Structure formats: structure tokens, C-alpha cells
Amino acid sequence: MHPLQLPLEYPILFNPLNSLFVHHFALFMKVGILTGGGDCPGLNAVLRAVCKSLILQHKAEIIGFEDGFEGMIEQRTIPLTLRAVAGIQDEGGTILGTSNKANPFKYFRRNNTDVSDEVLNYYHSLGLDALVVLGGDGSMTIAEGLYRKGIQILGIPKTIDNDLMGTDQTFGFDTAVSIATEALDRIHTTAQSHHRVLIVELMGRYAGWITLYAGVASGSDIILIPEIPYNIESIVARCRERERDGRRFTVIAVAEGALEQEKGLIIRETIADSPDPIRLGGVANYLAVRLKDGIESEIRTTILGHIQRGGTPTPADRVLSTVFGTYAAELVAKKQFGVMVALQNNDFTTIPLDQVAHKTRTVPLNHPVLRAAQAIGTSFGV
Ligand code: F6P
């Protein structure tokens, strides 16, 4: 951006005719930022924190790319001024837009060819000093590849699934758990009134974090997660046992990635040109059919779906997003790249991108929340 085109709120501290002005501006940072993969509550809060912090503390100029890496390939940008990011910490979605298909190493709009050199050239032609990527495992894998090509990248861990390696929590997870818990609480009262078995299918891909936390928070009777493959007989036995004890209803929280011991995963569809082609879904209806002959109560299913990703972030997610964003801004200023910011043991730190790329963090079988659920008698379908 030319100095004379500075956003209105930007303090003009220098006389443009003074050579010091030019010299000083040459030292300013120019930083690109994008939101990649599926959207997630907290993206706007992070964008606001990164931008405000870099502009106010380091006088940086920020360029946002539209629709994730697609904006870097198709050269679509938005200037992110203080005014553009003002007051967006409570807004769902992302003001930049996103895409979970645009991979520069295999670009779906150009016969899956590698356009990463174009992206590198574009990055240099914009005069960028750094690129901040808000994304999940797919985006961090792309970020790692672009870092190896010479782009100064820093990642911020986004996903409702909470499955990114190297961080105890991602932003968006707390909101998804809170939405899923509210849904399970509501299901509880109607299950109880009608003496039914109600099955609620939750997101999370190959990890059971959302289902475990929402299942425990809502007191679900049976929790099925990918980390513990279930068998139908055990679920039937638990429903019958509850009926015998006079508790004539059962709430089952099932993760979309839960595996039956014999059948494995239920795949809804495969999207050929996506970097992550498998879309899960359908396990609740599958379970309903399999349980039907074994139990007397009527069975109903609910698939919560994208509601878990939409709307305003919880206060905890807004705070986490703000700290992640400002911490990332400090690292950009210190020129610390090739890493993702992370939360480990309540401390903010970094992890190299190559330790995040191509990995999934699932629930460890000795996780305290899992053990607590087992201790209070929750069934995991085994
Ligand atoms: O990764 C977030 C997530 O919502 C997963 O929980 C879910 O499996 C997937 O994205 C759904 O993807 P899409 O938005 O392409 O349907």
C-alpha cells in the first residue's frame, strides 16, 4: 500500500516529503493472512487479534486473502485495516471466506496441478514479509510445504475437532462442545418423556473429543468414539439393563467417526477433488437399524451437523483466539516462522509445522475425562 493511501484511522506521524519517512516505512512489515479449511467459531476473533496487535504494536500492513489458499492462487485480497476488524470477535464464520478444497500443491480448478510456484511468486510480488495461516491439519500440511519453498509462514490452530497435533486445545472446540451439550441436554428431556432411545451424531472426524466432552457434560448414557471401537451387543445390553432398572430411556452420543468393531467407519461420501476426500456421516442411522431388533423402546436419531460450526464463539473461545492471535503477532515480529502456536499445559508455546502436518491427535485411552466417564459408569459400547 502506498503511504498516502493509509487507512483513515492510521496515525500519520511523518512528513511524506521527509526522507526519514521513506526510510521508516521501508522497515514496516507487510503481512498476509488467510483462513483455510472448514470454518470454525473464533476465526474472526483471531483475525482481529493478529491484525490489531501487528498494526498497533508493530505498525504492520495486513493483507487478507479471500477463501483460504484459493485467494493466494487466484490473487484475491482484502486490506485488513483496524476498521475492517473492529468488533468482530463475537461473529461466527470468517470475514475472509474459506475453502477446504484449494490446495496449491494439487489445485482442483486446474486439473489438480501443482501451482505452488505461482503462489510463491505472488507472495514475493506483494512484498510480504510473512504469511499467517489459521487452519486445521490440512492447512498446516499445506503451510509446511509452502514454508519449505521459502514462504515465511506461521500457523494458528483452528478446528472444532480439537485434533491438531501439538496443542492441548484448538480454538472453536469449546464452542462446538457447548452447542453439542445443549443439544444433548434437550434430547435428554424428550427421551425421558417418551421412554425412547435417542441417538445423537456429532462431528469430530477421526477423533472423539467433541463427543467425549459433550457426552460427559450432558450425562449421556452411552458415548461412542473412534478411539474405542464399539460392538452392538454391548450397546443392546446397556439399553436393556437401563430398562430393567426402570430407567426407560437411553441417550447415546456417537461421534461421526465411531467404528463398529466388525464393520469399521461409516462414510457418507467421497469428494474426489478435495485434499481430504472422505466425508463421514450416517453412523446414527446405521446404529438405529442395528439396535432395532435388540431393544423394545422406539429409537430416534438426530444428526447435529454444521450447527456445531456455526454462530458466535463462546467467551472461552474468544479469549483463546485473542491470546493465540496476539502471541502469533509477537512471533511474526520476532521473525519466528515454520511453526504453529500451541497451548501446552496451560502455557503458550510453538511446535514446528513438520510435527503437525499429516497428523491427527486422537483421545488417549488414559485421558482423565475418558477415565472419569468410565468411573461413573458411562458405557463406551464395549
Ligand atoms: O473438521 C471440521 C468438520 O466439521 C468435521 O468435524 C467434519 O467431519 C467435516 O468438517 C465436515 O466437512 P464439510 O464441511 O466439508 O462437510
PDB file of N, CA and C in Angstrom, residues 100-103 106-109 112 270-277:
ATOM      1  N   ASN A 100     -12.112 -25.570   1.721  1.00  0.00           N
ATOM      2  CA  ASN A 100     -11.356 -26.762   2.139  1.00  0.00           C
ATOM      3  C   ASN A 100     -10.972 -27.605   0.929  1.00  0.00           C
ATOM      4  N   LYS A 101     -10.925 -26.946  -0.243  1.00  0.00           N
ATOM      5  CA  LYS A 101     -10.513 -27.676  -1.445  1.00  0.00           C
ATOM      6  C   LYS A 101      -9.256 -27.104  -2.094  1.00  0.00           C
ATOM      7  N   ALA A 102      -8.959 -25.821  -1.813  1.00  0.00           N
ATOM      8  CA  ALA A 102      -7.880 -25.159  -2.551  1.00  0.00           C
ATOM      9  C   ALA A 102      -6.501 -25.505  -1.992  1.00  0.00           C
ATOM     10  N   ASN A 103      -5.870 -26.502  -2.585  1.00  0.00           N
ATOM     11  CA  ASN A 103      -4.525 -26.900  -2.188  1.00  0.00           C
ATOM     12  C   ASN A 103      -3.559 -26.500  -3.309  1.00  0.00           C
ATOM     13  N   LYS A 106      -1.978 -29.147  -5.397  1.00  0.00           N
ATOM     14  CA  LYS A 106      -2.857 -30.027  -6.166  1.00  0.00           C
ATOM     15  C   LYS A 106      -4.153 -29.252  -6.374  1.00  0.00           C
ATOM     16  N   TYR A 107      -4.104 -28.261  -7.261  1.00  0.00           N
ATOM     17  CA  TYR A 107      -5.208 -27.295  -7.306  1.00  0.00           C
ATOM     18  C   TYR A 107      -6.375 -27.822  -8.129  1.00  0.00           C
ATOM     19  N   PHE A 108      -7.524 -27.956  -7.468  1.00  0.00           N
ATOM     20  CA  PHE A 108      -8.678 -28.612  -8.100  1.00  0.00           C
ATOM     21  C   PHE A 108      -9.237 -27.863  -9.310  1.00  0.00           C
ATOM     22  N   ARG A 109      -9.012 -26.553  -9.394  1.00  0.00           N
ATOM     23  CA  ARG A 109      -9.547 -25.809 -10.548  1.00  0.00           C
ATOM     24  C   ARG A 109      -8.659 -25.941 -11.779  1.00  0.00           C
ATOM     25  N   ASN A 112      -5.874 -30.534 -10.829  1.00  0.00           N
ATOM     26  CA  ASN A 112      -5.038 -30.993  -9.710  1.00  0.00           C
ATOM     27  C   ASN A 112      -3.540 -30.785  -9.952  1.00  0.00           C
ATOM     28  N   THR A 270     -17.502 -39.488  -0.844  1.00  0.00           N
ATOM     29  CA  THR A 270     -16.096 -39.213  -1.114  1.00  0.00           C
ATOM     30  C   THR A 270     -16.049 -38.091  -2.145  1.00  0.00           C
ATOM     31  N   ILE A 271     -15.338 -37.018  -1.802  1.00  0.00           N
ATOM     32  CA  ILE A 271     -15.260 -35.860  -2.707  1.00  0.00           C
ATOM     33  C   ILE A 271     -13.882 -35.914  -3.374  1.00  0.00           C
ATOM     34  N   ALA A 272     -13.892 -36.363  -4.630  1.00  0.00           N
ATOM     35  CA  ALA A 272     -12.644 -36.730  -5.303  1.00  0.00           C
ATOM     36  C   ALA A 272     -11.612 -35.611  -5.339  1.00  0.00           C
ATOM     37  N   ASP A 273     -12.043 -34.348  -5.592  1.00  0.00           N
ATOM     38  CA  ASP A 273     -11.043 -33.293  -5.772  1.00  0.00           C
ATOM     39  C   ASP A 273     -10.693 -32.552  -4.479  1.00  0.00           C
ATOM     40  N   SER A 274     -11.095 -33.121  -3.326  1.00  0.00           N
ATOM     41  CA  SER A 274     -10.763 -32.473  -2.062  1.00  0.00           C
ATOM     42  C   SER A 274      -9.463 -33.070  -1.517  1.00  0.00           C
ATOM     43  N   PRO A 275      -8.606 -32.239  -0.874  1.00  0.00           N
ATOM     44  CA  PRO A 275      -7.375 -32.785  -0.276  1.00  0.00           C
ATOM     45  C   PRO A 275      -7.700 -33.814   0.809  1.00  0.00           C
ATOM     46  N   ASP A 276      -8.909 -33.693   1.383  1.00  0.00           N
ATOM     47  CA  ASP A 276      -9.333 -34.651   2.402  1.00  0.00           C
ATOM     48  C   ASP A 276     -10.669 -35.236   1.912  1.00  0.00           C
ATOM     49  N   PRO A 277     -10.616 -36.228   0.999  1.00  0.00           N
ATOM     50  CA  PRO A 277     -11.816 -36.606   0.225  1.00  0.00           C
ATOM     51  C   PRO A 277     -12.931 -37.295   0.998  1.00  0.00           C
TER      52      PRO A 277
END
